[in-house]
Amino acid sequence: MAKQTPTETTSTSLPSFNFQGVPVRVDSVSVEGLIRTKDDYIQRHLKPLFKVTTFEDLMLKATEIRQQLERLECFRDIGIRIDTNKTAQATLNGYTVTFRVKEFRRFIGGVNTTVGANEGSLTFAMKLPNLVGRGERLSIDHTIGSIYNKSSCIGIMKPLPGPWNMETSASLFNHTLPNNLSSYIFQATGGLLELNFESAKKVRHSMQYEGSWRQLEPSSRSTSFPVREQSGHSFKSSLRHIMTLDHRDEPMFPTRGILFKLVQEYAGVGGDAAFVKHDSELQVNIPLPYELVVQGSLKMGVLRPLDNSILSHNIHDLFFLGGPSGPSTLRGFDMKSIGSKSQKDFLGGRAYWCTALHLYSRLPLSVGRGTWGDYFRLHAFLNAGNITSSTFIPEDFGTTCQTLLQDFRAAYGLGIGFRLGNAARVELNYCFPLRFLKEDSIVQGVQFGIGIDFL
């Protein structure tokens, strides 16, 4: 037997399989573990399996159907078994597909924490899933926030059959939302009707009707007069459309893809509130060599009153700008601190825009790669924006545009971000304000932010 020299190598070739070339005919599909769930509710998701012709298509389609079943929120565990058909009724190239499921219990409850714009909340939740066997859900939530906000909600949801993944829901709510930066407390009690559907892949729509009794009151004796004069009761009856197109690979630190979100609201279907409000967001992520990512974001919004009544809208309906996190993000400035101000109260505005450019990278030297390091990102940023109390109407359209562009604020800096799963994100930045007005509340140095939405 010849000896192998150190420079010689041996190799073994592993067999390769072309699953695309393996013919398949699905003879039967079954679901094991159904207790409350009705057969007809599941069958419409399984029918596409009978159309596959190759083994690769079978595996891909079975995985896709499992994801659809998971979104029904009826099952806590779903397994797949694919096997050749060994029965007497087997056809040529016949296979059987079995889904093994475990349904949720009739009652699910828990206590969890959530984070918003630099605020933490404790939520007590109770859910009754799959009430009558076709995906219906009843949920009850009560949330207590760290800045004394409270929220209670009870709602019921019903999926609708059809190709658009439609579902309808109805809910009753009661919110108490203090705004310490503007010295008021806002309370709303009402109901919400909602219809959700997909018009195309990853394009989600939400059609809503909201009717709510609202109360705004000063939170202290030092509340300024522009806020006090808006105090009192009002009723808002509004229609709202929300469209979301999300092609990003992940929500917190995406490496590619775009996000476009549009919110349109018409308040004036009865009630005191009468305004039209538009809010939009665009985010583009472009991967670069060395695992760098360039991200560009743009947000803008406008509110236009439909009459001159003081009840047509109040300060809570307006936009705010500034802060390290939240929908009004502008790093390098304090929370909601840009724009008109009376004494120490920030008054918000009827039109705004903000934009940001980021360069993201992983931790250097592959620190924590594949483990805890994947939760962190370094970034350099430049953000800018402005807000005004003017409204885009023909009489002052040019003046409003000129004000928004001439007096814009800007800041740049460096920082590190940490994602809390796919639910929230934490940032620690060092900021350098670049453009600001003397009445602005700027942050020169370290700024901390935690929340869900970031610019």
Short mmCIF file of C-alpha atoms in Angstrom, two decimals:
data_model
loop_
_atom_site.label_atom_id
_atom_site.label_comp_id
_atom_site.label_asym_id
_atom_site.label_seq_id
_atom_site.Cartn_x
_atom_site.Cartn_y
_atom_site.Cartn_z
CA MET A 1 0.00 0.00 0.00
CA ALA A 2 1.56 3.26 -1.12
CA LYS A 3 2.12 5.97 1.46
CA GLN A 4 0.53 9.34 0.94
CA THR A 5 3.02 12.21 0.90
CA PRO A 6 2.25 15.36 2.85
CA THR A 7 1.59 17.25 -0.37
CA GLU A 8 -0.97 14.76 -1.60
CA THR A 9 -4.68 15.23 -0.84
CA THR A 10 -7.64 12.99 -1.14
CA SER A 11 -11.13 14.10 -2.05
CA THR A 12 -14.51 12.53 -1.96
CA SER A 13 -17.26 13.83 -4.20
CA LEU A 14 -20.66 14.10 -2.62
CA PRO A 15 -23.66 13.32 -4.80
CA SER A 16 -25.64 16.34 -5.94
CA PHE A 17 -29.39 16.33 -6.30
CA ASN A 18 -31.40 18.38 -8.73
CA PHE A 19 -34.72 18.65 -6.93
CA GLN A 20 -36.06 20.80 -9.75
CA GLY A 21 -35.83 17.81 -12.06
CA VAL A 22 -37.65 15.37 -9.76
CA PRO A 23 -41.27 15.04 -10.92
CA VAL A 24 -43.93 15.21 -8.25
CA ARG A 25 -47.66 14.77 -8.03
CA VAL A 26 -49.33 15.60 -4.70
CA ASP A 27 -51.94 12.93 -3.98
CA SER A 28 -53.13 14.17 -0.59
CA VAL A 29 -52.67 16.96 1.93
CA SER A 30 -53.72 16.59 5.55
CA VAL A 31 -53.55 18.63 8.74
CA GLU A 32 -53.13 16.87 12.07
CA GLY A 33 -53.96 18.53 15.40
CA LEU A 34 -57.04 20.58 14.50
CA ILE A 35 -59.42 20.93 17.45
CA ARG A 36 -61.33 24.23 17.20
CA THR A 37 -60.21 25.32 13.74
CA LYS A 38 -62.71 24.62 10.95
CA ASP A 39 -61.56 22.56 7.95
CA ASP A 40 -62.84 25.03 5.35
CA TYR A 41 -60.77 27.84 6.93
CA ILE A 42 -57.56 25.87 6.36
CA GLN A 43 -58.38 24.22 3.02
CA ARG A 44 -58.17 27.40 0.98
CA HIS A 45 -54.51 27.79 2.00
CA LEU A 46 -53.62 24.19 1.03
CA LYS A 47 -55.06 24.05 -2.50
CA PRO A 48 -51.93 25.46 -4.27
CA LEU A 49 -49.98 22.33 -3.23
CA PHE A 50 -51.91 20.24 -5.76
CA LYS A 51 -50.51 22.38 -8.61
CA VAL A 52 -46.76 21.77 -8.03
CA THR A 53 -44.90 19.54 -10.51
CA THR A 54 -41.35 19.25 -9.10
CA PHE A 55 -39.96 18.39 -5.68
CA GLU A 56 -38.25 21.77 -5.33
CA ASP A 57 -41.52 23.58 -6.00
CA LEU A 58 -43.20 21.31 -3.47
CA MET A 59 -40.73 22.23 -0.71
CA LEU A 60 -40.95 25.96 -1.49
CA LYS A 61 -44.75 25.96 -1.63
CA ALA A 62 -45.06 23.94 1.59
CA THR A 63 -42.80 26.43 3.37
CA GLU A 64 -44.82 29.35 2.00
CA ILE A 65 -48.07 27.78 3.21
CA ARG A 66 -46.61 27.22 6.66
CA GLN A 67 -45.83 30.95 6.83
CA GLN A 68 -49.41 31.70 5.83
CA LEU A 69 -50.73 29.43 8.57
CA GLU A 70 -48.47 31.14 11.11
CA ARG A 71 -49.95 34.52 10.15
CA LEU A 72 -53.42 33.22 11.00
CA GLU A 73 -52.39 33.32 14.69
CA CYS A 74 -54.27 30.10 15.37
CA PHE A 75 -51.27 27.80 15.90
CA ARG A 76 -48.27 28.02 18.19
CA ASP A 77 -46.32 25.27 16.39
CA ILE A 78 -46.43 24.03 12.78
CA GLY A 79 -44.42 21.13 11.34
CA ILE A 80 -44.28 19.68 7.82
CA ARG A 81 -43.81 16.07 6.72
CA ILE A 82 -43.39 15.21 3.02
CA ASP A 83 -43.34 11.52 2.07
CA THR A 84 -44.02 9.25 -0.88
CA ASN A 85 -47.54 7.92 -1.10
CA LYS A 86 -47.47 4.31 0.09
CA THR A 87 -51.21 3.65 -0.05
CA ALA A 88 -52.99 1.50 -2.61
CA GLN A 89 -54.33 4.66 -4.27
CA ALA A 90 -50.85 6.03 -4.94
CA THR A 91 -50.21 7.51 -8.38
CA LEU A 92 -46.96 7.66 -10.33
CA ASN A 93 -44.54 10.04 -8.50
CA GLY A 94 -47.24 10.51 -5.87
CA TYR A 95 -46.48 12.27 -2.55
CA THR A 96 -48.39 13.09 0.61
CA VAL A 97 -47.97 16.29 2.62
CA THR A 98 -48.87 16.44 6.30
CA PHE A 99 -48.97 19.57 8.46
CA ARG A 100 -48.77 18.88 12.19
CA VAL A 101 -50.13 21.80 14.20
CA LYS A 102 -50.65 22.73 17.83
CA GLU A 103 -53.41 25.24 18.45
CA PHE A 104 -53.15 28.10 20.90
CA ARG A 105 -55.01 27.72 24.14
CA ARG A 106 -58.40 29.39 24.39
CA PHE A 107 -56.97 32.06 26.68
CA ILE A 108 -53.60 33.79 26.38
CA GLY A 109 -52.49 36.44 28.83
CA GLY A 110 -49.30 38.14 29.82
CA VAL A 111 -47.45 41.24 30.93
CA ASN A 112 -44.81 42.79 28.70
CA THR A 113 -42.87 45.99 28.26
CA THR A 114 -42.86 48.22 25.20
CA VAL A 115 -40.86 51.28 24.24
CA GLY A 116 -41.86 54.40 22.36
CA ALA A 117 -40.21 57.77 21.79
CA ASN A 118 -37.83 57.78 24.78
CA GLU A 119 -40.56 56.25 26.92
CA GLY A 120 -41.20 52.84 28.41
CA SER A 121 -44.60 51.25 28.99
CA LEU A 122 -45.99 48.25 30.85
CA THR A 123 -48.78 46.40 29.03
CA PHE A 124 -51.24 43.93 30.52
CA ALA A 125 -52.69 41.89 27.66
CA MET A 126 -55.33 39.21 27.31
CA LYS A 127 -56.26 37.46 24.07
CA LEU A 128 -58.84 34.86 23.08
CA PRO A 129 -57.55 33.46 19.76
CA ASN A 130 -59.56 31.55 17.18
CA LEU A 131 -62.83 32.19 18.97
CA VAL A 132 -65.22 30.22 16.72
CA GLY A 133 -62.73 28.37 14.54
CA ARG A 134 -62.05 30.76 11.65
CA GLY A 135 -59.31 33.01 13.00
CA GLU A 136 -61.41 35.43 15.05
CA ARG A 137 -59.54 37.12 17.92
CA LEU A 138 -60.71 39.09 20.94
CA SER A 139 -58.03 41.16 22.67
CA ILE A 140 -57.99 43.37 25.75
CA ASP A 141 -55.01 45.61 26.55
CA HIS A 142 -54.20 48.07 29.31
CA THR A 143 -50.98 50.08 29.10
CA ILE A 144 -49.32 52.24 31.75
CA GLY A 145 -46.50 54.50 30.58
CA SER A 146 -43.50 55.93 32.36
CA ILE A 147 -44.73 59.52 31.88
CA TYR A 148 -48.22 58.86 33.26
CA ASN A 149 -49.88 58.04 29.96
CA LYS A 150 -52.57 55.36 30.11
CA SER A 151 -54.36 53.43 27.42
CA SER A 152 -57.08 50.79 27.44
CA CYS A 153 -58.43 48.99 24.40
CA ILE A 154 -60.77 46.11 23.63
CA GLY A 155 -61.07 44.84 20.10
CA ILE A 156 -62.25 41.97 17.95
CA MET A 157 -60.74 40.93 14.60
CA LYS A 158 -62.16 38.73 11.84
CA PRO A 159 -60.19 37.49 8.76
CA LEU A 160 -62.08 37.60 5.48
CA PRO A 161 -61.76 35.03 2.68
CA GLY A 162 -60.21 36.07 -0.61
CA PRO A 163 -56.86 36.62 -2.32
CA TRP A 164 -56.06 39.98 -0.68
CA ASN A 165 -55.40 38.74 2.88
CA MET A 166 -58.23 40.89 4.17
CA GLU A 167 -59.26 41.30 7.77
CA THR A 168 -61.69 43.57 9.53
CA SER A 169 -61.70 44.75 13.14
CA ALA A 170 -63.63 46.90 15.58
CA SER A 171 -62.30 48.32 18.84
CA LEU A 172 -63.15 50.65 21.71
CA PHE A 173 -60.42 52.70 23.35
CA ASN A 174 -59.64 55.20 26.07
CA HIS A 175 -56.34 57.11 26.00
CA THR A 176 -54.78 59.58 28.41
CA LEU A 177 -51.70 61.19 26.85
CA PRO A 178 -49.82 63.94 28.72
CA ASN A 179 -47.50 66.20 26.74
CA ASN A 180 -45.17 67.76 29.29
CA LEU A 181 -43.25 69.72 26.64
CA SER A 182 -46.43 71.60 25.72
CA SER A 183 -48.07 71.55 29.18
CA TYR A 184 -51.33 69.80 28.34
CA ILE A 185 -53.12 66.49 28.95
CA PHE A 186 -55.09 64.92 26.11
CA GLN A 187 -57.85 62.38 26.66
CA ALA A 188 -59.79 60.50 23.99
CA THR A 189 -62.57 57.93 24.26
CA GLY A 190 -64.08 56.34 21.20
CA GLY A 191 -64.20 53.57 18.65
CA LEU A 192 -62.28 52.47 15.57
CA LEU A 193 -63.47 50.42 12.58
CA GLU A 194 -60.73 49.05 10.34
CA LEU A 195 -60.35 47.07 7.12
CA ASN A 196 -56.87 45.78 6.19
CA PHE A 197 -55.87 44.23 2.88
CA GLU A 198 -52.96 43.74 0.47
CA SER A 199 -53.25 45.21 -3.03
CA ALA A 200 -49.93 43.69 -4.14
CA LYS A 201 -47.03 41.78 -2.62
CA LYS A 202 -45.80 43.66 0.47
CA VAL A 203 -48.21 46.54 -0.19
CA ARG A 204 -50.56 46.84 2.78
CA HIS A 205 -53.57 49.14 3.12
CA SER A 206 -55.59 50.08 6.17
CA MET A 207 -58.96 51.84 5.78
CA GLN A 208 -60.19 53.28 9.09
CA TYR A 209 -63.07 55.19 10.59
CA GLU A 210 -62.52 56.81 14.00
CA GLY A 211 -65.08 58.49 16.18
CA SER A 212 -63.78 59.88 19.46
CA TRP A 213 -64.78 62.30 22.19
CA ARG A 214 -61.71 64.36 23.06
CA GLN A 215 -60.74 66.57 25.96
CA LEU A 216 -57.68 68.80 26.19
CA GLU A 217 -56.78 70.50 29.47
CA PRO A 218 -53.74 72.35 30.90
CA SER A 219 -51.39 70.24 32.95
CA SER A 220 -50.12 73.04 35.21
CA ARG A 221 -50.79 76.60 36.34
CA SER A 222 -47.96 77.83 34.14
CA THR A 223 -49.48 76.53 30.90
CA SER A 224 -49.28 79.31 28.30
CA PHE A 225 -52.37 81.03 26.91
CA PRO A 226 -52.05 79.65 23.31
CA VAL A 227 -52.41 76.17 24.80
CA ARG A 228 -55.10 77.13 27.33
CA GLU A 229 -57.38 78.64 24.67
CA GLN A 230 -57.58 75.23 22.99
CA SER A 231 -58.80 73.56 26.18
CA GLY A 232 -62.16 71.88 26.27
CA HIS A 233 -64.18 69.13 24.64
CA SER A 234 -64.49 68.25 20.96
CA PHE A 235 -65.71 65.36 18.87
CA LYS A 236 -63.66 64.01 15.97
CA SER A 237 -65.21 61.87 13.25
CA SER A 238 -62.60 60.99 10.63
CA LEU A 239 -61.71 58.68 7.77
CA ARG A 240 -58.11 57.50 7.47
CA HIS A 241 -56.12 55.61 4.83
CA ILE A 242 -52.69 54.13 5.57
CA MET A 243 -50.62 52.55 2.81
CA THR A 244 -47.33 50.78 3.55
CA LEU A 245 -44.91 49.42 0.95
CA ASP A 246 -42.03 47.65 2.68
CA HIS A 247 -39.39 45.82 0.64
CA ARG A 248 -36.63 46.00 3.27
CA ASP A 249 -34.85 42.85 4.41
CA GLU A 250 -35.39 43.79 8.10
CA PRO A 251 -37.02 46.72 9.93
CA MET A 252 -34.39 47.85 12.46
CA PHE A 253 -31.06 47.79 10.56
CA PRO A 254 -31.96 47.08 6.93
CA THR A 255 -29.18 46.46 4.42
CA ARG A 256 -31.26 46.83 1.26
CA GLY A 257 -34.74 47.71 0.07
CA ILE A 258 -37.16 50.61 0.33
CA LEU A 259 -39.98 51.66 2.63
CA PHE A 260 -42.78 54.01 1.61
CA LYS A 261 -45.58 54.95 3.97
CA LEU A 262 -48.49 57.30 3.34
CA VAL A 263 -51.09 58.39 5.92
CA GLN A 264 -54.12 60.41 4.78
CA GLU A 265 -56.85 61.60 7.14
CA TYR A 266 -60.06 63.52 6.54
CA ALA A 267 -61.70 64.80 9.73
CA GLY A 268 -65.10 66.33 9.15
CA VAL A 269 -67.55 63.47 8.77
CA GLY A 270 -69.66 65.14 11.43
CA GLY A 271 -68.28 66.38 14.73
CA ASP A 272 -66.26 69.50 15.58
CA ALA A 273 -62.86 68.59 14.08
CA ALA A 274 -62.54 69.62 10.44
CA PHE A 275 -59.17 69.21 8.71
CA VAL A 276 -57.26 67.27 6.08
CA LYS A 277 -53.92 65.79 7.11
CA HIS A 278 -51.22 64.11 5.02
CA ASP A 279 -48.07 62.46 6.32
CA SER A 280 -45.53 60.50 4.24
CA GLU A 281 -42.23 58.69 4.69
CA LEU A 282 -39.64 57.33 2.24
CA GLN A 283 -36.56 55.27 3.15
CA VAL A 284 -33.98 53.83 0.72
CA ASN A 285 -31.19 51.42 1.73
CA ILE A 286 -28.24 50.68 -0.58
CA PRO A 287 -25.56 48.07 0.29
CA LEU A 288 -21.91 48.99 -0.28
CA PRO A 289 -18.67 46.97 -0.21
CA TYR A 290 -17.18 46.00 3.18
CA GLU A 291 -20.70 45.52 4.61
CA LEU A 292 -21.43 49.24 4.63
CA VAL A 293 -24.96 50.51 4.05
CA VAL A 294 -26.07 53.96 2.90
CA GLN A 295 -29.54 54.93 4.06
CA GLY A 296 -31.50 57.97 2.94
CA SER A 297 -34.80 59.00 4.57
CA LEU A 298 -37.36 61.71 3.97
CA LYS A 299 -40.51 62.60 5.91
CA MET A 300 -43.00 65.36 5.29
CA GLY A 301 -46.50 66.28 6.35
CA VAL A 302 -49.14 69.00 6.14
CA LEU A 303 -52.40 69.74 7.97
CA ARG A 304 -55.00 72.02 6.41
CA PRO A 305 -58.02 73.22 8.45
CA LEU A 306 -61.34 73.09 6.63
CA ASP A 307 -62.78 76.10 8.49
CA ASN A 308 -61.62 78.91 10.77
CA SER A 309 -63.25 77.55 13.92
CA ILE A 310 -60.99 77.13 16.93
CA LEU A 311 -62.44 73.61 17.28
CA SER A 312 -61.41 72.57 13.74
CA HIS A 313 -58.21 71.15 15.24
CA ASN A 314 -56.15 71.42 18.39
CA ILE A 315 -52.49 71.21 19.33
CA HIS A 316 -52.64 67.42 19.59
CA ASP A 317 -53.50 67.17 15.87
CA LEU A 318 -50.40 69.15 14.83
CA PHE A 319 -46.91 67.96 13.90
CA PHE A 320 -43.86 68.24 16.15
CA LEU A 321 -40.18 68.03 15.25
CA GLY A 322 -37.00 67.29 17.17
CA GLY A 323 -35.54 64.59 19.37
CA PRO A 324 -33.41 61.44 19.20
CA SER A 325 -36.26 59.04 18.35
CA GLY A 326 -39.91 58.77 17.39
CA PRO A 327 -41.81 59.94 14.32
CA SER A 328 -40.50 63.50 14.84
CA THR A 329 -36.82 62.48 14.95
CA LEU A 330 -34.20 65.17 14.41
CA ARG A 331 -30.99 64.28 16.22
CA GLY A 332 -29.07 67.13 17.83
CA PHE A 333 -32.26 68.76 19.18
CA ASP A 334 -34.41 68.12 22.23
CA MET A 335 -37.68 66.21 21.91
CA LYS A 336 -40.37 68.16 19.96
CA SER A 337 -38.44 71.38 20.58
CA ILE A 338 -38.31 72.91 17.07
CA GLY A 339 -40.86 75.48 15.94
CA SER A 340 -43.18 78.00 17.56
CA LYS A 341 -42.94 78.47 21.30
CA SER A 342 -44.92 80.34 23.95
CA GLN A 343 -43.10 80.78 27.25
CA LYS A 344 -41.80 77.24 27.82
CA ASP A 345 -44.47 75.45 25.76
CA PHE A 346 -43.74 74.12 22.27
CA LEU A 347 -46.72 74.67 19.97
CA GLY A 348 -45.97 72.39 17.01
CA GLY A 349 -46.81 73.23 13.40
CA ARG A 350 -49.09 72.54 10.45
CA ALA A 351 -46.37 71.60 7.96
CA TYR A 352 -42.95 69.99 8.35
CA TRP A 353 -40.19 68.09 6.58
CA CYS A 354 -37.11 66.26 7.74
CA THR A 355 -34.45 64.20 6.00
CA ALA A 356 -31.43 62.15 7.03
CA LEU A 357 -28.44 60.47 5.43
CA HIS A 358 -26.75 57.59 7.29
CA LEU A 359 -23.69 55.41 6.74
CA TYR A 360 -24.02 52.18 8.74
CA SER A 361 -21.32 49.60 9.46
CA ARG A 362 -20.86 46.54 11.62
CA LEU A 363 -18.62 46.54 14.68
CA PRO A 364 -14.92 46.65 13.69
CA LEU A 365 -12.66 43.57 13.59
CA SER A 366 -15.73 41.29 13.31
CA VAL A 367 -16.34 41.62 17.04
CA GLY A 368 -19.23 39.36 18.09
CA ARG A 369 -19.90 38.30 14.50
CA GLY A 370 -22.69 35.71 14.37
CA THR A 371 -23.66 36.31 18.03
CA TRP A 372 -24.25 39.46 20.09
CA GLY A 373 -22.34 41.67 17.65
CA ASP A 374 -25.13 41.31 15.09
CA TYR A 375 -27.37 43.43 17.32
CA PHE A 376 -25.09 46.50 17.03
CA ARG A 377 -24.36 49.01 14.28
CA LEU A 378 -22.09 52.04 14.07
CA HIS A 379 -23.32 54.99 12.07
CA ALA A 380 -22.47 58.51 10.93
CA PHE A 381 -25.41 60.77 10.16
CA LEU A 382 -26.46 64.12 8.79
CA ASN A 383 -30.06 65.19 9.36
CA ALA A 384 -32.01 68.35 8.63
CA GLY A 385 -35.59 69.58 8.82
CA ASN A 386 -38.01 72.37 9.59
CA ILE A 387 -41.56 73.03 10.77
CA THR A 388 -43.93 75.96 10.37
CA SER A 389 -47.37 77.01 11.58
CA SER A 390 -48.36 78.08 8.05
CA THR A 391 -50.54 75.88 5.85
CA PHE A 392 -50.11 75.05 2.17
CA ILE A 393 -52.95 77.06 0.67
CA PRO A 394 -52.80 79.04 -2.59
CA GLU A 395 -52.61 82.40 -0.79
CA ASP A 396 -49.40 81.62 1.13
CA PHE A 397 -48.04 78.53 -0.65
CA GLY A 398 -44.88 80.31 -1.83
CA THR A 399 -44.26 81.91 1.56
CA THR A 400 -44.63 78.58 3.34
CA CYS A 401 -42.17 76.84 1.02
CA GLN A 402 -39.69 79.67 1.40
CA THR A 403 -39.92 79.57 5.21
CA LEU A 404 -39.49 75.79 5.34
CA LEU A 405 -36.38 75.94 3.16
CA GLN A 406 -34.70 79.10 4.48
CA ASP A 407 -34.86 78.52 8.22
CA PHE A 408 -34.18 74.78 8.28
CA ARG A 409 -32.23 73.16 11.13
CA ALA A 410 -29.41 70.64 10.68
CA ALA A 411 -27.06 68.51 12.76
CA TYR A 412 -24.50 65.77 12.19
CA GLY A 413 -22.76 63.23 14.39
CA LEU A 414 -21.60 59.72 15.14
CA GLY A 415 -23.17 56.99 17.22
CA ILE A 416 -23.89 53.37 17.96
CA GLY A 417 -27.22 51.60 17.72
CA PHE A 418 -28.54 48.44 19.36
CA ARG A 419 -31.68 46.63 18.28
CA LEU A 420 -34.01 44.97 20.77
CA GLY A 421 -35.11 42.09 18.55
CA ASN A 422 -37.24 43.49 15.74
CA ALA A 423 -39.40 45.54 18.10
CA ALA A 424 -37.29 48.55 19.11
CA ARG A 425 -33.93 50.22 18.87
CA VAL A 426 -31.54 52.09 21.18
CA GLU A 427 -29.14 54.80 20.01
CA LEU A 428 -26.27 56.61 21.74
CA ASN A 429 -25.02 59.48 19.59
CA TYR A 430 -22.60 62.38 19.80
CA CYS A 431 -24.26 65.31 18.05
CA PHE A 432 -22.98 68.54 16.50
CA PRO A 433 -25.79 71.03 15.72
CA LEU A 434 -24.98 72.73 12.42
CA ARG A 435 -27.92 75.11 11.78
CA PHE A 436 -30.35 76.31 14.45
CA LEU A 437 -32.23 79.35 15.71
CA LYS A 438 -31.57 80.98 19.07
CA GLU A 439 -34.90 79.79 20.52
CA ASP A 440 -34.18 76.14 19.64
CA SER A 441 -33.25 73.67 22.35
CA ILE A 442 -30.11 72.03 20.95
CA VAL A 443 -28.04 69.07 22.17
CA GLN A 444 -24.31 69.61 21.78
CA GLY A 445 -22.73 66.29 22.75
CA VAL A 446 -24.16 62.96 23.91
CA GLN A 447 -27.81 62.19 23.13
CA PHE A 448 -29.68 58.99 24.04
CA GLY A 449 -32.72 57.67 22.19
CA ILE A 450 -34.95 54.63 22.40
CA GLY A 451 -38.02 53.80 20.35
CA ILE A 452 -39.56 52.15 17.32
CA ASP A 453 -39.46 54.89 14.68
CA PHE A 454 -36.20 56.59 13.72
CA LEU A 455 -35.39 58.89 10.85
#
